[in-house]
Short mmCIF file of C-alpha atoms and ligand atoms in Angstrom, two decimals:
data_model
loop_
_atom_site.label_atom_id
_atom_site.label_comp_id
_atom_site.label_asym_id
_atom_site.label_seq_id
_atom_site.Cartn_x
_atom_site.Cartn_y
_atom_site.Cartn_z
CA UNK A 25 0.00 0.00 0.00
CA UNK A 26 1.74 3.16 -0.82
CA UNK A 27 0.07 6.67 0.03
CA UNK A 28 1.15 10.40 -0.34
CA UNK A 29 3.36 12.23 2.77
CA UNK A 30 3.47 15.30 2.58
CA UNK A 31 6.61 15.63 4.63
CA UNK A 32 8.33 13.93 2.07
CA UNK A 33 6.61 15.49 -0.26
CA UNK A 34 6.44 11.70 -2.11
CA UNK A 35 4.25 8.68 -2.61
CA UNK A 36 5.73 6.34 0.43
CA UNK A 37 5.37 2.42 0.63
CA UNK A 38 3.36 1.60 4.12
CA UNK A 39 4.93 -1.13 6.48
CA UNK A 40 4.01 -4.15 5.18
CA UNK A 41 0.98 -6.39 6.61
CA UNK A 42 0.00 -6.55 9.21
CA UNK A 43 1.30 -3.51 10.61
CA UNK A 44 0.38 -2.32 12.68
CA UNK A 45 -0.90 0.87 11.24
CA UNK A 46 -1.82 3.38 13.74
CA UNK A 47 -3.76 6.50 12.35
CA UNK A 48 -4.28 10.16 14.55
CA UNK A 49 -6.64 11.91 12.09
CA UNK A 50 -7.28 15.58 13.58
CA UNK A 51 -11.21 15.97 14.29
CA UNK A 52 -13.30 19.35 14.60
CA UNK A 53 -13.14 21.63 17.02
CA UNK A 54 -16.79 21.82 18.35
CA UNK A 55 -18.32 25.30 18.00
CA UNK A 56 -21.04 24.82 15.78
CA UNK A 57 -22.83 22.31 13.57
CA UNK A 58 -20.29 20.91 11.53
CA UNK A 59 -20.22 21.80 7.08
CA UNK A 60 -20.05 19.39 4.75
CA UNK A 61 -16.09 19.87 4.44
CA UNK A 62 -15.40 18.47 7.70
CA UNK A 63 -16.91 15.36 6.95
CA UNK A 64 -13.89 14.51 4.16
CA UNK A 65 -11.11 13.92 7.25
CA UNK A 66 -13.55 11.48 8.82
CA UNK A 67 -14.73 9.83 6.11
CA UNK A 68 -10.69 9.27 4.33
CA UNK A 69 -9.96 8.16 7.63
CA UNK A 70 -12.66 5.84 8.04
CA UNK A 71 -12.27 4.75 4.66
CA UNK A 72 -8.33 3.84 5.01
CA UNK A 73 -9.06 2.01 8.27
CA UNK A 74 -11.59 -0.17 6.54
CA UNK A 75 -9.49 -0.77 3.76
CA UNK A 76 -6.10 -1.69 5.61
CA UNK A 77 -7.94 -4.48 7.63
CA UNK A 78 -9.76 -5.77 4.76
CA UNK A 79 -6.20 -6.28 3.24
CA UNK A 80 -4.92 -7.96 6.83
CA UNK A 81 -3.66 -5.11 8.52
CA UNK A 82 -3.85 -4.12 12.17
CA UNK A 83 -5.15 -0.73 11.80
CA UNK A 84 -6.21 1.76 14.34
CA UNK A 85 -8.23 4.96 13.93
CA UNK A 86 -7.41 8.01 17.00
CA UNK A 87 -9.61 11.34 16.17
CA UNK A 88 -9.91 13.85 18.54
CA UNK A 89 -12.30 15.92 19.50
CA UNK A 90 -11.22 19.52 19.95
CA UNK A 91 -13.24 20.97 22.53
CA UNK A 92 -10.95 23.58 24.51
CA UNK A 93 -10.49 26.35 21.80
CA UNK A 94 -11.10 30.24 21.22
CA UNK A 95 -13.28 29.69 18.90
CA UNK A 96 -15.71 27.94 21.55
CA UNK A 97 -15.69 30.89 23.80
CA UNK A 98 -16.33 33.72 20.71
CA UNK A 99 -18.82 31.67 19.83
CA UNK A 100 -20.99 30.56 23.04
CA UNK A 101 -19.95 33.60 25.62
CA UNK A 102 -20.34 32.58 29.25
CA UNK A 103 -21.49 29.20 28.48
CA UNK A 104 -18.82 27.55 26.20
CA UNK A 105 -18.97 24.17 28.21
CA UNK A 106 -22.70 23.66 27.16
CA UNK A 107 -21.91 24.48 23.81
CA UNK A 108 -18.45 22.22 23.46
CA UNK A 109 -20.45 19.67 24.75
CA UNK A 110 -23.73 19.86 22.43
CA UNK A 111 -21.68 20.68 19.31
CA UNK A 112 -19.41 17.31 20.10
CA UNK A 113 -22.53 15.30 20.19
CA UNK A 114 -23.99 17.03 16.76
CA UNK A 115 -20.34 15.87 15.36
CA UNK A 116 -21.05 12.12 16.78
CA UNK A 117 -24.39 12.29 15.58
CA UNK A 118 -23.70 13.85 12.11
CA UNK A 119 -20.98 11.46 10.80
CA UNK A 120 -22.34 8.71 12.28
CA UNK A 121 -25.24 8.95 10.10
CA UNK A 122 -22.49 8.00 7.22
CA UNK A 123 -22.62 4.32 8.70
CA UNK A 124 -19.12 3.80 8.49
CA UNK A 125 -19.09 3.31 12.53
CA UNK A 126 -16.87 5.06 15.13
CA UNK A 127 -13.14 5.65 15.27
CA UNK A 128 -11.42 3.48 17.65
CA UNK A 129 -10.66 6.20 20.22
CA UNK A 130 -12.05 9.52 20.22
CA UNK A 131 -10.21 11.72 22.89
CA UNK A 132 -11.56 14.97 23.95
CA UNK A 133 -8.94 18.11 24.98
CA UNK A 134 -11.04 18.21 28.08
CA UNK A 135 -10.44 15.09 29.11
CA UNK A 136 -6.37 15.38 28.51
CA UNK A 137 -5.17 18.52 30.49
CA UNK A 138 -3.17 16.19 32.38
CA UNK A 139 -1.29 14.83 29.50
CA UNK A 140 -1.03 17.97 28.11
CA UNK A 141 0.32 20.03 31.02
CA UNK A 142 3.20 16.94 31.48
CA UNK A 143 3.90 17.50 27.69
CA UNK A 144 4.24 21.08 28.64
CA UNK A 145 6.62 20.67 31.54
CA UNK A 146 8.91 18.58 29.54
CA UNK A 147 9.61 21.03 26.46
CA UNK A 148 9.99 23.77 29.24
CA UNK A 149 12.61 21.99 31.41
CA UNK A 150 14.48 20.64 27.96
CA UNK A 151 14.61 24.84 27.30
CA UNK A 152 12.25 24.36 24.38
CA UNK A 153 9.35 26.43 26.10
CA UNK A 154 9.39 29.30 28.59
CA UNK A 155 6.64 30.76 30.66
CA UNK A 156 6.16 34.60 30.82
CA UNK A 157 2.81 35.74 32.92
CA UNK A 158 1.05 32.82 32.98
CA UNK A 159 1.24 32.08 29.13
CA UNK A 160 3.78 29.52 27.98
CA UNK A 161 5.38 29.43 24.63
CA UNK A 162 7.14 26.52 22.23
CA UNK A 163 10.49 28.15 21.50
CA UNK A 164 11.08 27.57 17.51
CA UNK A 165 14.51 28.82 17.70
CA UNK A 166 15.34 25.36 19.44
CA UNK A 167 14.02 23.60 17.35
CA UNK A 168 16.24 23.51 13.58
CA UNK A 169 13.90 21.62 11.78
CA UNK A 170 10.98 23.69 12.32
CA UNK A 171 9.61 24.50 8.93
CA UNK A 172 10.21 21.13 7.32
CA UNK A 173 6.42 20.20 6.62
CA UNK A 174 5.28 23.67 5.61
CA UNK A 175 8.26 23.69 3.14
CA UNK A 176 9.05 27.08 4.75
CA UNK A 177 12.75 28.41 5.31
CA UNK A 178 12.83 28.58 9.53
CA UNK A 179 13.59 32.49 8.69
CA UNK A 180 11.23 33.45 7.29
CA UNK A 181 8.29 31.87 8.72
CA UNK A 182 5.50 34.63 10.05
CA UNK A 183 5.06 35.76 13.01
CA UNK A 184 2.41 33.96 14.95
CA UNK A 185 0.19 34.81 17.89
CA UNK A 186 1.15 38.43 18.54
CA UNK A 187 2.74 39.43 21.73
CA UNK A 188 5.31 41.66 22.99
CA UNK A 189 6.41 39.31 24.96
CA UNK A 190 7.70 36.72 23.71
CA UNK A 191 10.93 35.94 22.84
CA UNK A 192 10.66 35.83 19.13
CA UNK A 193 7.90 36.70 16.60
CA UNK A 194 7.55 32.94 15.52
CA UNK A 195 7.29 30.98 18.83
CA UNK A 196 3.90 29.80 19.95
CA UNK A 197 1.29 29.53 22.45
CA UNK A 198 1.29 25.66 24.70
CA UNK A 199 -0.83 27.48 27.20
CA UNK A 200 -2.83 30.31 27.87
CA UNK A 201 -3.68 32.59 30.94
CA UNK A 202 -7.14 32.41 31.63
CA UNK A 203 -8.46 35.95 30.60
CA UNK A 204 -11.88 36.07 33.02
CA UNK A 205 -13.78 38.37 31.15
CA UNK A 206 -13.78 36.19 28.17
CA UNK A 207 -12.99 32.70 28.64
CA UNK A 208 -15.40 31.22 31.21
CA UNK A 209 -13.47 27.85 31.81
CA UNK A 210 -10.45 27.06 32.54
CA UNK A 211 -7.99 24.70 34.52
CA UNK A 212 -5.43 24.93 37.44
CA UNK A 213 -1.83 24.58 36.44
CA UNK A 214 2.02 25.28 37.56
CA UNK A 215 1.72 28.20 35.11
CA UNK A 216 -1.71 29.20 36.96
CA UNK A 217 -5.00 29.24 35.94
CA UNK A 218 -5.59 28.67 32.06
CA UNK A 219 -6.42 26.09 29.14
CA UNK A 220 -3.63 25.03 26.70
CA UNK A 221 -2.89 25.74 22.95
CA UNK A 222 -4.50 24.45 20.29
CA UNK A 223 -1.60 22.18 18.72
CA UNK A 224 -0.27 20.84 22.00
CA UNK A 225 -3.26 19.07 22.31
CA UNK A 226 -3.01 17.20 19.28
CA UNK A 227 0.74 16.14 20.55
CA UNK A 228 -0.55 15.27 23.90
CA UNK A 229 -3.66 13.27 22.42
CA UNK A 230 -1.74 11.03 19.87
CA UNK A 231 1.23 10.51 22.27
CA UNK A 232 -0.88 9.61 25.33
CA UNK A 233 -2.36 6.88 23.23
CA UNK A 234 -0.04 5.83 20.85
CA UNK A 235 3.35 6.41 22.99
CA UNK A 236 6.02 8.99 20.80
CA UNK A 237 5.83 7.04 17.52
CA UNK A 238 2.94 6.08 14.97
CA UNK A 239 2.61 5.75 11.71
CA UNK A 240 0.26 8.06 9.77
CA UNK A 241 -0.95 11.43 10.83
CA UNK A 242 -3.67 13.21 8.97
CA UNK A 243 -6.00 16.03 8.71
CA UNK A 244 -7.01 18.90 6.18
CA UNK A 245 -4.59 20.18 3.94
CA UNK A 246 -5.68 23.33 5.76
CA UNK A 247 -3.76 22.13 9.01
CA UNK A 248 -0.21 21.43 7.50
CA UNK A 249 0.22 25.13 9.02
CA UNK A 250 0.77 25.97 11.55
CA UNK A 251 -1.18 23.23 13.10
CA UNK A 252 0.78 20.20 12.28
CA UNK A 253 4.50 22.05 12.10
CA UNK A 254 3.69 23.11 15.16
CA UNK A 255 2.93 19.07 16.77
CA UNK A 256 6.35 18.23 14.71
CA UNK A 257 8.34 20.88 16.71
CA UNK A 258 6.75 20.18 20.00
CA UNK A 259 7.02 16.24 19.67
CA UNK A 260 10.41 15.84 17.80
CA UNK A 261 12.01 18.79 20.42
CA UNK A 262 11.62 16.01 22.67
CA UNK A 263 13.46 13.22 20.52
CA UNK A 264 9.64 11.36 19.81
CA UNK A 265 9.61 10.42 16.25
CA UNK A 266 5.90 10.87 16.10
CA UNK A 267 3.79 10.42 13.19
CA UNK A 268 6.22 8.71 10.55
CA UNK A 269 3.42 9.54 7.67
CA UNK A 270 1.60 12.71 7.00
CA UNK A 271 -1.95 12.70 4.82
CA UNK A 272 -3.65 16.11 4.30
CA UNK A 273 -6.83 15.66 2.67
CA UNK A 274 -7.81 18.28 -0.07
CA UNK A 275 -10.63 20.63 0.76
CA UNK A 276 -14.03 20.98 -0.03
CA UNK A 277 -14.86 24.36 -1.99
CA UNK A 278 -18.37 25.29 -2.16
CA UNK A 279 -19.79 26.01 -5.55
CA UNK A 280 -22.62 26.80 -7.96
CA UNK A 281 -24.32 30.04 -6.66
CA UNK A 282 -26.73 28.65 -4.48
CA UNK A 283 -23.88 28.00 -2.17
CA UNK A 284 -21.19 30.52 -2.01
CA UNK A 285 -19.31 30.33 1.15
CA UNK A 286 -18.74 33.98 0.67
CA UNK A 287 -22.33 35.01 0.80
CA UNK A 288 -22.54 32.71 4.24
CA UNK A 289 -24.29 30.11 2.97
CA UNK A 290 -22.39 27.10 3.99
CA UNK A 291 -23.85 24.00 3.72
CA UNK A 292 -23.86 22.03 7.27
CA UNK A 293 -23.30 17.94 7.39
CA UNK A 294 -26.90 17.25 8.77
CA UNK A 295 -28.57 19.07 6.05
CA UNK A 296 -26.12 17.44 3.21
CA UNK A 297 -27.27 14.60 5.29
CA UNK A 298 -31.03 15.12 4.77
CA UNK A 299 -31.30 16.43 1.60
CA UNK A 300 -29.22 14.05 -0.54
CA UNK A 301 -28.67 11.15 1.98
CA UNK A 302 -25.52 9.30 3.19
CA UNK A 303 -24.95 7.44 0.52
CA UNK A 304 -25.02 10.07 -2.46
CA UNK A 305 -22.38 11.38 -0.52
CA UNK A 306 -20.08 8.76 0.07
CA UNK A 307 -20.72 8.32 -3.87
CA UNK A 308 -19.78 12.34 -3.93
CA UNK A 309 -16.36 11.72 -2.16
CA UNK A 310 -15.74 8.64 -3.63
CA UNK A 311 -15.07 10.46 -7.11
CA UNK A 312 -12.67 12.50 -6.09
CA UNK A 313 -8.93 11.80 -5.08
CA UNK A 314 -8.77 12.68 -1.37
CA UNK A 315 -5.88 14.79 -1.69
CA UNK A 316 -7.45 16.61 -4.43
CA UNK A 317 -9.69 19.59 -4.08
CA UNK A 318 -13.79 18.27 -4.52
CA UNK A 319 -16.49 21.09 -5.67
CA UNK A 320 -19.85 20.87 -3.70
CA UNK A 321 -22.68 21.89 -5.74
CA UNK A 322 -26.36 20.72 -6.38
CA UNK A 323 -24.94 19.52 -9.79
CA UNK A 324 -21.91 17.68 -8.52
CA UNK A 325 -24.06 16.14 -5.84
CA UNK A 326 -26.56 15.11 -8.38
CA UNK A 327 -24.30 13.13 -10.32
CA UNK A 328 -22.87 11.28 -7.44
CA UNK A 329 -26.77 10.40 -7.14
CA UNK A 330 -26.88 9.06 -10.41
CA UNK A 331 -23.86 7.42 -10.32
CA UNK A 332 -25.40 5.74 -7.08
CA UNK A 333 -28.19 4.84 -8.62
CA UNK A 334 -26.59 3.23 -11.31
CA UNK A 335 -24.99 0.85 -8.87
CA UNK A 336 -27.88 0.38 -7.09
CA UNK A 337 -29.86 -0.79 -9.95
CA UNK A 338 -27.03 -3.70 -11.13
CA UNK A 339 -28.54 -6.14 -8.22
CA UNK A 340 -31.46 -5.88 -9.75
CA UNK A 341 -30.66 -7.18 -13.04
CA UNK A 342 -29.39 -11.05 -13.65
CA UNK A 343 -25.54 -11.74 -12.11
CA UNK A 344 -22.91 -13.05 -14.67
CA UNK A 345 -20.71 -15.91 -13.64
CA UNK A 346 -18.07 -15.12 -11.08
CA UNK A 347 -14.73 -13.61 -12.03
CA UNK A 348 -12.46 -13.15 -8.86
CA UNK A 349 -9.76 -12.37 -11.00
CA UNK A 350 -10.79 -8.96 -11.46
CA UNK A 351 -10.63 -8.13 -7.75
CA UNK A 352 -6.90 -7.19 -8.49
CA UNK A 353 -7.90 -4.20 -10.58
CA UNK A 354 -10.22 -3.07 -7.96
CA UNK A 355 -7.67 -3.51 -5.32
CA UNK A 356 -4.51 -2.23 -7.49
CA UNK A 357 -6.04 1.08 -7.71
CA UNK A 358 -6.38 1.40 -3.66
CA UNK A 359 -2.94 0.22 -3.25
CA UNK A 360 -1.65 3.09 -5.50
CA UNK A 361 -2.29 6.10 -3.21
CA UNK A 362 -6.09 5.48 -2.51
CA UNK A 363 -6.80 5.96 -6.03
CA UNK A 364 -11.11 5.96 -5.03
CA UNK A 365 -12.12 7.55 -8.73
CA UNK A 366 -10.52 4.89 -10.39
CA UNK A 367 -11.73 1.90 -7.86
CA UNK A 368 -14.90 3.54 -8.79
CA UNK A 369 -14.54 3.75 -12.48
CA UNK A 370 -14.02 -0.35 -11.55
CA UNK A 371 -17.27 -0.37 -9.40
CA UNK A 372 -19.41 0.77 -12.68
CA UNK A 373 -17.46 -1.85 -14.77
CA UNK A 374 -18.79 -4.83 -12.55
CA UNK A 375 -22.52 -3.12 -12.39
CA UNK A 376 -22.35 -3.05 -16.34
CA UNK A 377 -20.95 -6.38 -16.67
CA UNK A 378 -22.76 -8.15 -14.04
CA UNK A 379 -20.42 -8.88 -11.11
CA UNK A 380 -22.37 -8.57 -8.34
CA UNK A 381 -20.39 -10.40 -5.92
CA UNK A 382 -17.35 -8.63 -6.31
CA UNK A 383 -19.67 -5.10 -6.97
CA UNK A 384 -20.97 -6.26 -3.41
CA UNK A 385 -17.44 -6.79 -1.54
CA UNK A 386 -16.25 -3.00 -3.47
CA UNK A 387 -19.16 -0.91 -2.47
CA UNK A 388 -18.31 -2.55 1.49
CA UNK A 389 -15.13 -1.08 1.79
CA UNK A 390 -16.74 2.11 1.54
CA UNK A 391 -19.94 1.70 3.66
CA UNK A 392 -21.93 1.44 0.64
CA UNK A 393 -22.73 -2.51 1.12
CA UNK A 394 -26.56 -1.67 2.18
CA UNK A 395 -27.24 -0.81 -1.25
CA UNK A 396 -26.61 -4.29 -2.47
CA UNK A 397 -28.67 -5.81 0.81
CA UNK A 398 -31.37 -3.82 -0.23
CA UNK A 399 -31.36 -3.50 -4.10
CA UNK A 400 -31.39 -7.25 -4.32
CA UNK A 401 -34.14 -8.93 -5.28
CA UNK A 402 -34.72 -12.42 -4.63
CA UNK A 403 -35.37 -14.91 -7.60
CA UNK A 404 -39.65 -15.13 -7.34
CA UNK A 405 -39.51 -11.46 -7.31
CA UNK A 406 -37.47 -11.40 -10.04
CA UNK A 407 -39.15 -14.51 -11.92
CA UNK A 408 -42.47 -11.92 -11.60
CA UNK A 409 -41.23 -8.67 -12.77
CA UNK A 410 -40.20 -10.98 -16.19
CA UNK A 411 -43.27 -12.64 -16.29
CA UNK A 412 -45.17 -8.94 -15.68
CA UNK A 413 -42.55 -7.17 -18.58
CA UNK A 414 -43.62 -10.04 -20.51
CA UNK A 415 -47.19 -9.68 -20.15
CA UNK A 416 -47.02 -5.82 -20.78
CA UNK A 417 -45.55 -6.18 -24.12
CA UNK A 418 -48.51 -8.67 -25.05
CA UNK A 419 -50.93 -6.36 -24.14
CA UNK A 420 -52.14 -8.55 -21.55
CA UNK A 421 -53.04 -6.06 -18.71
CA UNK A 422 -54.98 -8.10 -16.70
CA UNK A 423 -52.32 -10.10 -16.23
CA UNK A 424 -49.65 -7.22 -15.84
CA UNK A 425 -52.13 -5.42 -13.54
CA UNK A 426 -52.00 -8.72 -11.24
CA UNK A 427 -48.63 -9.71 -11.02
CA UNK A 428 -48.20 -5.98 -10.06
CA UNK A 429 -50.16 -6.78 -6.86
CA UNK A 430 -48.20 -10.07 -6.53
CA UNK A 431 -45.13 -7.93 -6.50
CA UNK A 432 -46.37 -5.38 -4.22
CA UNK A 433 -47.49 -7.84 -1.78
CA UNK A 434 -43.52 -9.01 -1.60
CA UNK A 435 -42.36 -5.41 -0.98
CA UNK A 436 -41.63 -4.94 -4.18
CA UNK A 437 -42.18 -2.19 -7.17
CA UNK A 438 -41.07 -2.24 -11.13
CA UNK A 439 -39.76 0.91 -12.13
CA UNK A 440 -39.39 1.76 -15.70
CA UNK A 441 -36.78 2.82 -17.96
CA UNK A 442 -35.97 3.67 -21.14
CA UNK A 443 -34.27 0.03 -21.78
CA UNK A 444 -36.43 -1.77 -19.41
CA UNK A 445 -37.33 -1.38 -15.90
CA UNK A 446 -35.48 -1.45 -12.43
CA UNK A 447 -36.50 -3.49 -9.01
CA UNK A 448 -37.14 -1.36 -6.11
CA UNK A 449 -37.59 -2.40 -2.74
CA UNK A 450 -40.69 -0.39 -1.27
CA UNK A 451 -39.81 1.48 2.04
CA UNK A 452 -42.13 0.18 4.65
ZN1 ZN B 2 -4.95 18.42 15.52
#
């Protein structure tokens, strides 16, 4: 299996099976209801857990839930607990509706201050942080390297999180003095009362559940910086290897006019969800490379429908004779960076040719194997609907009109098209 780092800037060769392949994929932070973009880091995740194991790998999914963060506190003032906590469940609730099932650990900030402060203490008595009224800073200058992901010279990287203070333009916040009239939680440390930075907590998170070495970190292409320079400094300043791979999804860009994000009118997960369904979307991801940039419109969206429907409608015409050899093309083009349009572009092949067996065992890897379950009619239903097609093109409508009941009575419906009809399972 070989898959894109973008610290190497190169397509690397994973450790071979069975691993183990343990994943950190950085989650949201939980300030509002989710948009549809946030769902790609979850889903690519998801999606490279359930392929590693189905190829005999050990693999293990850690995404965190980032619920200590400024934005929480702009957003919700005086009662950004409540809100951390309802927008975390919204998050749950949201991509769990995908049906791909639930990472293997998701840690919450809140729920780590302990790890994180110890992470803290360490950088400052190896002289790679300092404290300076209650705020505590990562000092880049100790740390050559810093730069490497972000392809910046260490130089000329900006200056980030203004302050007077510190010792240098570049070096960044660990943690944070509680400032009372604003920030209505926080939590006792040596450094006094406060909440930590953003990127520490990632460190702390993957560490305290991995140890200091892993093998694939991921997140938005968004986060490479300062984010994820930022975990590489604070980790590697203390000799950890930490995350051996990086994977940066591309992002989602809002498109067609409807949906500007510029004119605010960002599309949230739940109603992605409950206008087009789950599984137009996993369709909608699915065609896109996930480091590549994917365009969400109405249009784009409906053609991931169609495309679904299209596989849908293969179990419900006659399966050809079994051909596990052509697996390998299916599988070569996951192997080769996660290449999902053209395991896709395989996907429609089987539909069209008739392998439903293998079509089945595809559209699984992606939590798309209910479509088969229920597009699949059994053999009397199917032994009507040609007996009924049959009896239409005689004329015979009595006969049509009652092996349409006979149909109906099995949960079933004939729907037609232009080159004959489709099966469809009647929601009950
Ligand atoms: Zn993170």
């Amino acid at each position: 299996m070989r898959l894109y780092d973008t610290y190497t800037r190169s397509v690397v060769e994973l450790p071979a099976a069975p691993g183990p392949i343990r994943m950190y994929v950085c989650g949201p932070t939980v300030y509002a209801r989710a948009h549809i973009g946030n769902a790609r880091p979850f889903i690519v995740g998801m999606w490279f857990r359930s392929w590693l194991r189905a190829t005999g790998y050990e693999a293990e999914l850690v995404h965190n839930i980032t619920d200590i963060n400024d934005k929480i506190y702009e957003a919700a003032p005086g009662k950004s607990a409540e809100l951390a906590v309802r927008a975390t469940e919204w998050y749950l609730e949201d991509t769990g509706d995908f049906g791909l099932g639930l990472p293997d650990h998701l840690p919450k900030a809140t729920e780590s201050v302990d790890a994180i402060v110890h992470f803290i203490e360490e950088l400052i008595a190896s002289d790679h942080a300092y404290a300076i009224e209650g705020d505590v800073y990562f000092r880049v200058a100790s740390f050559p390297e810093y730069g490497r992901l972000s392809r910046q010279r260490p130089d000329q990287v900006e200056e980030q999180e203004p302050n007077a203070l510190k010792e240098d333009g570049r070096d960044f916040a660990l943690w944070k003095a509680n400032k009372p009239e604003t920030e209505d939680t926080w939590w006792d440390s040596p450094w006094g009362r406060g909440r930590p930075g953003w990127h520490i907590e990632c460190s702390a998170m993957a560490e305290e559940i991995y140890g200091p070495a892993f093998e694939i970190h991921g997140g938005g292409l968004d986060l490479v910086f300062p984010h994820h320079e930022n975990e590489v400094a604070q980790s590697r300043a203390l000799g950890h290897p930490f995350a051996a791979i990086w994977t940066h999804n591309g992002m989602l860009r809002f498109t067609g006019e409807k949906m500007s994000k510029s004119l605010g009118n960002v599309t949230t997960m739940r109603e992605a969800i409950d206008e087009w369904g789950a599984e137009t979307l996993l369709v909608f991801f699915l065609a896109a490379s996930w480091r590549k940039p994917i365009d969400y419109s109405d249009d784009t969206v409906a053609q991931a429908r169609a495309r679904l429907e299209t596989l849908r409608n293969a179990f419900t015409l006659p399966a050809a004779e079994h051909d596990e050899g052509r697996w390998e093309t299916f599988a070569a083009a996951l192997e080769d960076d996660f290449d999902t349009p053209a395991a896709l572009a395989v996907l429609h092949e089987w539909a069209s040719a008739g392998q439903l067996e293998l079509l089945r065992r595809g559209l699984e890897v992606f939590g798309l194997g209910g479509i088969a379950v229920r597009a699949e009619a059994p053999p009397e239903v199917v032994e009507l609907a040609r007996r009924r097609a049959e009896a239409r093109s005689a004329r015979d409508f009595e006969s049509s009109d009652r092996l349409r009941d006979e149909l109906a009575a099995l949960g079933w419906v004939m729907r037609d098209r232009a080159d004959g009809y489709d099966l469809v399972q009647e929601q009950s």
